Amino acid sequence: MDCDRFELMLADALGGELAPDDRAAFDSHRELCPRCQAEYDSLRGVTESLRTLSVPASVRIAYRQGVLHTMGGVVSHAESSHTESSLGLLWRRPVGIAASILLAFVSGYALHAALMMQGNASPAPSPMLQVTQEPAEHTPTLKSALVAAHARRPHQAALANCFAAMFRDSG
Amino acid sequence: MESVGEAAACDFEAHGDAVYGWAFRILGQHHDALDVVQDVFVKWARQCRDSVPQHPRGWLRRVTVNRAIDVRRQRANQPRVSVQDFDGEFEPRARSDHGADVGAERSDLRDALATALGRLTDAQRGVVAAKVFDGQTFSAIADELGLGVPTVKTHFLRGIRSLRDHLRARP
C-alpha cells in the first residue's frame, strides 16, 4: 500500500468502517510511514475527543410534559384556528343565505298581502286556519295582513299556518 | 389519522433523548441542553404542519447541532460565571450536571470543539455530527443528505481536518 491508497482509506478508518482485510494493510502502512501515522493519530484524536464529550448516564427528562405541553400549544393553536375557520366557512354562508331568503319572503309576502287587501274579492277561507275578521276601520298589522293573505291563497296554507301560530304564540 | 400534535409527540418520544445528547455534547450544560431540546421540538412541530421531512432524525440532528452552536455563541457573549460558580478561592468551576462533573479543562475542550464545529461548512458539520455524534454509516448519511458516498467521505475527512487545524490554532 502507498500513501495515496492510505489517504483513500482514511475516512473509513476514522469512521470505523474499514473492512478487516483493508484494516490489516492500513495498519501495516501506518507502521512503516511516520507521516501517515502522524496524520492518522492527529485526526483520530479529534474524533475521539468528539465521541467522549460527556453526556449524563441517566438523562432524566423530567421536563418532558412541559415540552409536550409547549408543543401541544403550538400545534393546537394552529389546529383550532384552522378548525374555527373551517366551521365558519362551512356554516356561515348557508345560514346567511337562508336568513336572506326568509327575510325577503316575509317582506314580499307581507307587501303582497297588503296590496291584495285593497284588491279583488277574497276567496273562501281555508278550513285549516281560523280567520279573524278585522273591523273595517282597524289598521292592518303585519299579522292581520299575513292572515288575510292566507285567506286568499289556500295553497300557501302550510306557511301561513306557521306564521299564524308564530303570531298567536307571541300574542 | 393521528393529528400533527400526536405525531410530533411520538417523534419526541423516539428522538428526545438523542436530541438532548447532541445538545449536551456541544453545550455541556443540562439546562442549556434542555432549552435547545424544547426549541428544536417546537420548531419540529411547526415544520410538521407544513411538511414532514423525509429523514426526521437527520433533520433533528442538524437543527439541534446548529441551535446548540448558536446558544453557545450567545452564552459566550454573556457573563459566564455567576457568584454561585465561585468556590472559596474565587476560582471559577464548571457547573456539574446530573452528577456528571464537567471539569474546567473539559469545558475548555468542549468550548473549542463547539467553536470549531461552528466554523465548518454546513455539509461538513452535518456529516461529522451524523458520523461521530450519531454513529451513522457513510451510506446512511449519503442517503439522508442525497449525496454520493465518496462525497460524504470527503466532507467527513475535510471536516475532521478542519477541526484539528482549529484546535491546533487556539492559544
CSV table of C-alpha atoms in Angstrom, one decimal:
chain,number,residue,atom,x,y,z
A,1,MET,CA,0.0,0.0,0.0
A,2,ASP,CA,1.2,3.5,-0.8
A,3,CYS,CA,0.3,6.9,0.8
A,4,ASP,CA,-2.3,7.7,-1.8
A,5,ARG,CA,-4.1,4.4,-1.1
A,6,PHE,CA,-3.8,5.1,2.6
A,7,GLU,CA,-5.4,8.5,2.1
A,8,LEU,CA,-8.4,6.9,0.3
A,9,MET,CA,-8.9,4.6,3.3
A,10,LEU,CA,-8.5,7.3,5.9
A,11,ALA,CA,-12.2,8.2,6.2
A,12,ASP,CA,-13.3,4.6,6.5
A,13,ALA,CA,-10.6,4.0,9.2
A,14,LEU,CA,-11.6,7.0,11.2
A,15,GLY,CA,-15.3,6.2,10.8
A,16,GLY,CA,-14.9,2.6,11.9
A,17,GLU,CA,-16.0,1.2,8.5
A,18,LEU,CA,-12.7,-0.3,7.3
A,19,ALA,CA,-13.1,-3.9,6.2
A,20,PRO,CA,-10.9,-6.4,8.1
A,21,ASP,CA,-8.6,-7.1,5.1
A,22,ASP,CA,-8.2,-3.4,4.4
A,23,ARG,CA,-7.5,-2.8,8.1
A,24,ALA,CA,-4.5,-5.1,8.1
A,25,ALA,CA,-3.0,-3.3,5.1
A,26,PHE,CA,-3.8,0.1,6.6
A,27,ASP,CA,-2.2,-0.7,9.9
A,28,SER,CA,0.8,-2.1,8.2
A,29,HIS,CA,1.4,1.1,6.2
A,30,ARG,CA,1.0,3.2,9.3
A,31,GLU,CA,3.8,1.3,11.0
A,32,LEU,CA,6.0,1.9,8.0
A,33,CYS,CA,5.1,5.5,7.2
A,34,PRO,CA,5.6,8.1,10.0
A,35,ARG,CA,3.8,10.9,8.1
A,36,CYS,CA,0.7,8.8,7.6
A,37,GLN,CA,0.9,7.6,11.2
A,38,ALA,CA,1.0,11.2,12.5
A,39,GLU,CA,-1.8,12.2,10.2
A,40,TYR,CA,-4.0,9.3,11.4
A,41,ASP,CA,-3.2,9.9,15.1
A,42,SER,CA,-4.0,13.6,15.0
A,43,LEU,CA,-7.3,13.0,13.2
A,44,ARG,CA,-8.2,10.1,15.4
A,45,GLY,CA,-7.6,12.3,18.4
A,46,VAL,CA,-10.2,14.8,17.2
A,47,THR,CA,-12.9,12.1,16.6
A,48,GLU,CA,-12.2,10.5,19.9
A,49,SER,CA,-12.5,13.9,21.6
A,50,LEU,CA,-15.8,14.5,20.0
A,51,ARG,CA,-17.1,11.0,20.9
A,52,THR,CA,-16.1,11.2,24.5
A,53,LEU,CA,-17.7,14.5,25.3
A,54,SER,CA,-19.6,13.5,28.3
A,55,VAL,CA,-23.3,13.0,28.3
A,56,PRO,CA,-25.1,12.2,31.7
A,57,ALA,CA,-25.6,8.5,32.0
A,58,SER,CA,-29.1,8.9,33.3
A,59,VAL,CA,-30.9,11.5,31.4
A,60,ARG,CA,-33.9,12.5,33.4
A,61,ILE,CA,-36.1,14.3,31.1
A,62,ALA,CA,-38.5,15.5,33.7
A,63,TYR,CA,-39.5,18.4,31.6
A,64,ARG,CA,-41.0,16.0,29.0
A,65,GLN,CA,-44.5,17.0,29.8
A,66,GLY,CA,-43.6,20.6,29.7
A,67,VAL,CA,-42.1,20.3,26.3
A,68,LEU,CA,-45.0,18.3,25.1
A,69,HIS,CA,-47.4,20.9,26.5
A,70,THR,CA,-45.5,23.6,24.7
A,71,MET,CA,-45.5,21.6,21.5
A,72,GLY,CA,-49.2,20.9,22.0
A,73,GLY,CA,-49.9,24.6,22.5
A,74,VAL,CA,-48.1,25.4,19.2
A,75,VAL,CA,-50.0,22.7,17.4
A,76,SER,CA,-53.4,23.0,19.0
A,77,HIS,CA,-53.4,26.8,18.3
A,78,ALA,CA,-52.9,26.1,14.7
A,79,GLU,CA,-55.4,23.3,14.6
A,80,SER,CA,-58.1,25.2,16.4
A,81,SER,CA,-57.7,28.2,14.2
A,82,HIS,CA,-57.9,26.0,11.2
A,83,THR,CA,-61.0,24.3,12.7
A,84,GLU,CA,-62.7,27.5,13.6
A,85,SER,CA,-62.2,29.0,10.2
A,86,SER,CA,-63.3,25.7,8.6
A,87,LEU,CA,-66.5,25.7,10.6
A,88,GLY,CA,-67.2,29.3,10.0
A,89,LEU,CA,-66.8,28.9,6.3
A,90,LEU,CA,-69.0,25.7,6.5
A,91,TRP,CA,-71.9,27.2,8.3
A,92,ARG,CA,-71.8,30.9,7.8
A,93,ARG,CA,-72.8,31.1,4.2
A,94,PRO,CA,-75.8,28.7,4.2
A,95,VAL,CA,-77.2,30.4,7.3
A,96,GLY,CA,-76.7,33.8,5.8
A,97,ILE,CA,-78.4,32.7,2.6
A,98,ALA,CA,-81.3,31.1,4.4
A,99,ALA,CA,-81.8,34.2,6.5
A,100,SER,CA,-81.8,36.4,3.5
A,101,ILE,CA,-84.3,34.2,1.7
A,102,LEU,CA,-86.6,34.1,4.7
A,103,LEU,CA,-86.4,37.9,5.2
A,104,ALA,CA,-87.1,38.5,1.5
A,105,PHE,CA,-90.0,36.1,1.5
A,106,VAL,CA,-91.6,37.6,4.6
A,107,SER,CA,-91.2,41.1,3.3
A,108,GLY,CA,-92.6,40.3,-0.1
A,109,TYR,CA,-95.4,38.2,1.3
A,110,ALA,CA,-96.4,41.0,3.6
A,111,LEU,CA,-96.3,43.6,0.9
A,112,HIS,CA,-98.3,41.4,-1.4
A,113,ALA,CA,-100.9,40.7,1.3
A,114,ALA,CA,-101.3,44.4,1.9
A,115,LEU,CA,-101.8,45.0,-1.8
A,116,MET,CA,-104.3,42.2,-2.1
A,117,MET,CA,-106.4,43.6,0.7
A,118,GLN,CA,-107.1,46.5,-1.5
A,119,GLY,CA,-107.9,44.4,-4.5
A,120,ASN,CA,-110.3,41.8,-5.6
A,121,ALA,CA,-112.9,39.8,-3.6
A,122,SER,CA,-111.4,37.3,-1.2
A,123,PRO,CA,-111.7,33.6,-1.9
A,124,ALA,CA,-113.2,31.2,0.6
A,125,PRO,CA,-111.1,30.9,3.7
A,126,SER,CA,-109.1,27.7,4.2
A,127,PRO,CA,-110.6,25.4,6.8
A,128,MET,CA,-107.1,24.9,8.3
A,129,LEU,CA,-106.9,28.5,9.5
A,130,GLN,CA,-109.4,30.3,11.6
A,131,VAL,CA,-109.5,33.8,10.2
A,132,THR,CA,-110.4,36.5,12.4
A,133,GLN,CA,-112.4,39.2,10.6
A,134,GLU,CA,-110.9,42.5,11.4
A,135,PRO,CA,-113.2,45.6,11.7
A,136,ALA,CA,-113.0,47.7,8.6
A,137,GLU,CA,-111.7,50.7,10.5
A,138,HIS,CA,-108.8,48.7,12.1
A,139,THR,CA,-105.4,49.5,10.7
A,140,PRO,CA,-104.0,46.2,9.2
A,141,THR,CA,-100.9,44.9,11.0
A,142,LEU,CA,-98.4,42.5,9.6
A,143,LYS,CA,-100.1,39.8,11.4
A,144,SER,CA,-103.5,40.5,10.1
A,145,ALA,CA,-102.1,41.1,6.6
A,146,LEU,CA,-100.5,37.7,6.6
A,147,VAL,CA,-103.6,36.0,7.9
A,148,ALA,CA,-105.7,37.8,5.4
A,149,ALA,CA,-103.3,36.9,2.6
A,150,HIS,CA,-103.6,33.3,3.5
A,151,ALA,CA,-107.3,33.5,3.2
A,152,ARG,CA,-106.8,34.4,-0.4
A,153,ARG,CA,-104.1,31.9,-1.1
A,154,PRO,CA,-105.2,28.5,0.2
A,155,HIS,CA,-102.3,26.7,-1.4
A,156,GLN,CA,-100.0,28.6,0.9
A,157,ALA,CA,-101.8,27.2,3.9
A,158,ALA,CA,-98.8,25.5,5.4
A,159,LEU,CA,-96.6,28.5,5.5
A,160,ALA,CA,-99.5,30.8,6.6
A,161,ASN,CA,-100.3,28.4,9.4
A,162,CYS,CA,-96.7,28.7,10.6
A,163,PHE,CA,-97.0,32.5,10.6
A,164,ALA,CA,-100.3,32.4,12.4
A,165,ALA,CA,-99.0,30.0,15.0
A,166,MET,CA,-96.0,32.2,15.5
A,167,PHE,CA,-98.0,35.3,16.0
A,168,ARG,CA,-100.5,33.5,18.1
A,169,ASP,CA,-97.9,32.2,20.4
A,170,SER,CA,-96.2,35.6,20.7
A,171,GLY,CA,-99.6,37.2,21.5
B,1,MET,CA,-55.3,9.5,11.2
B,2,GLU,CA,-53.2,11.0,14.0
B,3,SER,CA,-53.0,14.7,14.5
B,4,VAL,CA,-49.9,16.7,14.0
B,5,GLY,CA,-49.6,17.0,17.7
B,6,GLU,CA,-49.8,13.3,18.2
B,7,ALA,CA,-47.2,12.7,15.5
B,8,ALA,CA,-44.9,15.4,17.0
B,9,ALA,CA,-45.2,13.8,20.4
B,10,CYS,CA,-44.3,10.4,19.0
B,11,ASP,CA,-41.2,11.9,17.4
B,12,PHE,CA,-40.3,13.4,20.7
B,13,GLU,CA,-40.6,10.0,22.4
B,14,ALA,CA,-38.5,8.5,19.7
B,15,HIS,CA,-35.7,11.1,19.4
B,16,GLY,CA,-35.9,13.3,22.5
B,17,ASP,CA,-33.0,11.6,24.3
B,18,ALA,CA,-30.8,11.7,21.3
B,19,VAL,CA,-31.5,15.4,20.7
B,20,TYR,CA,-30.7,16.0,24.3
B,21,GLY,CA,-27.4,14.1,23.9
B,22,TRP,CA,-26.4,16.0,20.9
B,23,ALA,CA,-27.1,19.3,22.5
B,24,PHE,CA,-25.3,18.4,25.7
B,25,ARG,CA,-22.2,17.3,23.8
B,26,ILE,CA,-21.9,20.8,22.5
B,27,LEU,CA,-23.1,22.8,25.4
B,28,GLY,CA,-22.1,20.7,28.4
B,29,GLN,CA,-24.9,22.3,30.5
B,30,HIS,CA,-28.0,20.4,31.4
B,31,HIS,CA,-30.4,23.4,31.4
B,32,ASP,CA,-28.9,24.8,28.2
B,33,ALA,CA,-29.4,21.4,26.6
B,34,LEU,CA,-33.0,21.3,27.8
B,35,ASP,CA,-33.6,24.7,26.3
B,36,VAL,CA,-32.3,23.5,23.0
B,37,VAL,CA,-34.4,20.4,23.1
B,38,GLN,CA,-37.5,22.4,23.6
B,39,ASP,CA,-36.6,24.9,20.9
B,40,VAL,CA,-35.9,22.1,18.5
B,41,PHE,CA,-39.1,20.2,19.1
B,42,VAL,CA,-41.3,23.3,18.9
B,43,LYS,CA,-39.6,24.0,15.6
B,44,TRP,CA,-40.2,20.4,14.6
B,45,ALA,CA,-43.9,20.7,15.5
B,46,ARG,CA,-44.2,23.8,13.3
B,47,GLN,CA,-42.3,22.1,10.5
B,48,CYS,CA,-44.6,19.1,10.5
B,49,ARG,CA,-47.6,21.4,10.0
B,50,ASP,CA,-46.2,22.2,6.5
B,51,SER,CA,-44.4,19.1,5.5
B,52,VAL,CA,-42.7,16.2,7.4
B,53,PRO,CA,-39.0,15.9,6.4
B,54,GLN,CA,-38.1,12.7,4.7
B,55,HIS,CA,-35.4,11.9,7.3
B,56,PRO,CA,-36.7,13.2,10.6
B,57,ARG,CA,-33.7,12.1,12.7
B,58,GLY,CA,-31.3,13.8,10.3
B,59,TRP,CA,-33.4,17.0,10.4
B,60,LEU,CA,-33.5,16.9,14.2
B,61,ARG,CA,-29.8,16.3,14.4
B,62,ARG,CA,-28.9,19.2,12.1
B,63,VAL,CA,-31.2,21.6,13.7
B,64,THR,CA,-30.0,20.6,17.2
B,65,VAL,CA,-26.3,21.0,16.4
B,66,ASN,CA,-26.8,24.3,14.8
B,67,ARG,CA,-29.0,25.6,17.6
B,68,ALA,CA,-26.6,24.4,20.2
B,69,ILE,CA,-23.7,26.2,18.5
B,70,ASP,CA,-25.8,29.3,18.3
B,71,VAL,CA,-26.7,29.1,22.0
B,72,ARG,CA,-23.0,28.5,22.8
B,73,ARG,CA,-22.1,31.6,20.9
B,74,GLN,CA,-24.7,33.6,22.7
B,75,ARG,CA,-23.6,32.4,26.1
B,76,ALA,CA,-20.0,33.3,25.2
B,77,ASN,CA,-21.1,36.9,24.8
B,78,GLN,CA,-22.7,36.9,28.2
B,79,PRO,CA,-21.1,36.7,31.7
B,80,ARG,CA,-20.5,33.0,32.0
B,81,VAL,CA,-19.8,32.7,35.7
B,82,SER,CA,-22.2,33.7,38.4
B,83,VAL,CA,-21.5,34.1,42.1
B,84,GLN,CA,-22.6,30.5,42.7
B,85,ASP,CA,-19.9,29.2,40.4
B,86,PHE,CA,-17.1,30.5,42.6
B,87,ASP,CA,-15.6,28.4,45.3
B,88,GLY,CA,-13.8,29.8,48.3
B,89,GLU,CA,-10.7,30.8,46.4
B,90,PHE,CA,-12.7,32.6,43.7
B,91,GLU,CA,-11.7,30.0,41.2
B,92,PRO,CA,-14.4,29.6,38.7
B,93,ARG,CA,-15.6,26.0,38.4
B,94,ALA,CA,-17.7,24.4,35.8
B,95,ARG,CA,-21.3,23.5,36.8
B,96,SER,CA,-22.0,19.9,37.3
B,97,ASP,CA,-25.0,18.4,35.6
B,98,HIS,CA,-26.8,15.4,37.0
B,99,GLY,CA,-23.8,14.3,38.8
B,100,ALA,CA,-21.5,14.4,35.7
B,101,ASP,CA,-18.6,16.5,36.8
B,102,VAL,CA,-17.8,18.7,33.9
B,103,GLY,CA,-14.3,19.9,34.7
B,104,ALA,CA,-12.9,23.2,33.6
B,105,GLU,CA,-10.4,21.5,31.3
B,106,ARG,CA,-13.2,19.5,29.7
B,107,SER,CA,-15.3,22.6,29.4
B,108,ASP,CA,-12.4,24.4,27.5
B,109,LEU,CA,-12.2,21.5,25.1
B,110,ARG,CA,-15.9,21.5,24.6
B,111,ASP,CA,-15.7,25.2,24.0
B,112,ALA,CA,-13.0,24.8,21.5
B,113,LEU,CA,-14.8,21.9,19.7
B,114,ALA,CA,-18.1,23.8,19.6
B,115,THR,CA,-16.4,26.9,18.2
B,116,ALA,CA,-14.6,24.8,15.6
B,117,LEU,CA,-17.8,23.0,14.7
B,118,GLY,CA,-19.4,26.3,14.0
B,119,ARG,CA,-16.7,27.2,11.5
B,120,LEU,CA,-17.3,24.1,9.4
B,121,THR,CA,-19.4,24.2,6.3
B,122,ASP,CA,-23.0,23.0,6.7
B,123,ALA,CA,-22.2,19.9,4.8
B,124,GLN,CA,-19.1,19.1,6.8
B,125,ARG,CA,-20.8,19.8,10.1
B,126,GLY,CA,-23.8,17.7,9.1
B,127,VAL,CA,-21.7,14.7,8.1
B,128,VAL,CA,-19.3,14.9,11.2
B,129,ALA,CA,-22.3,15.2,13.6
B,130,ALA,CA,-24.1,12.3,11.9
B,131,LYS,CA,-20.9,10.1,12.0
B,132,VAL,CA,-19.4,11.0,15.3
B,133,PHE,CA,-22.5,12.0,17.4
B,134,ASP,CA,-25.0,9.6,15.9
B,135,GLY,CA,-22.9,6.7,14.7
B,136,GLN,CA,-24.5,6.7,11.2
B,137,THR,CA,-22.7,4.8,8.4
B,138,PHE,CA,-21.5,6.8,5.4
B,139,SER,CA,-24.1,5.1,3.3
B,140,ALA,CA,-26.9,6.1,5.6
B,141,ILE,CA,-25.6,9.7,5.7
B,142,ALA,CA,-25.4,9.7,1.9
B,143,ASP,CA,-29.0,8.6,1.7
B,144,GLU,CA,-30.1,11.2,4.2
B,145,LEU,CA,-28.3,14.1,2.5
B,146,GLY,CA,-28.9,13.0,-1.1
B,147,LEU,CA,-25.2,12.8,-1.8
B,148,GLY,CA,-22.8,10.1,-3.1
B,149,VAL,CA,-20.9,8.1,-0.6
B,150,PRO,CA,-17.5,9.3,-1.8
B,151,THR,CA,-18.7,12.9,-1.4
B,152,VAL,CA,-19.8,12.2,2.2
B,153,LYS,CA,-16.4,10.7,3.0
B,154,THR,CA,-14.7,13.7,1.5
B,155,HIS,CA,-16.9,16.1,3.7
B,156,PHE,CA,-16.1,14.0,6.7
B,157,LEU,CA,-12.3,14.0,6.2
B,158,ARG,CA,-12.2,17.7,5.4
B,159,GLY,CA,-14.4,18.4,8.4
B,160,ILE,CA,-12.2,16.4,10.8
B,161,ARG,CA,-9.1,18.0,9.4
B,162,SER,CA,-10.6,21.5,9.8
B,163,LEU,CA,-11.5,20.8,13.4
B,164,ARG,CA,-7.9,19.6,14.0
B,165,ASP,CA,-6.5,22.7,12.5
B,166,HIS,CA,-8.8,25.0,14.6
B,167,LEU,CA,-7.9,23.1,17.7
B,168,ARG,CA,-4.2,23.4,17.0
B,169,ALA,CA,-4.5,27.2,16.3
B,170,ARG,CA,-6.2,28.0,19.6
B,171,PRO,CA,-4.0,29.7,22.2
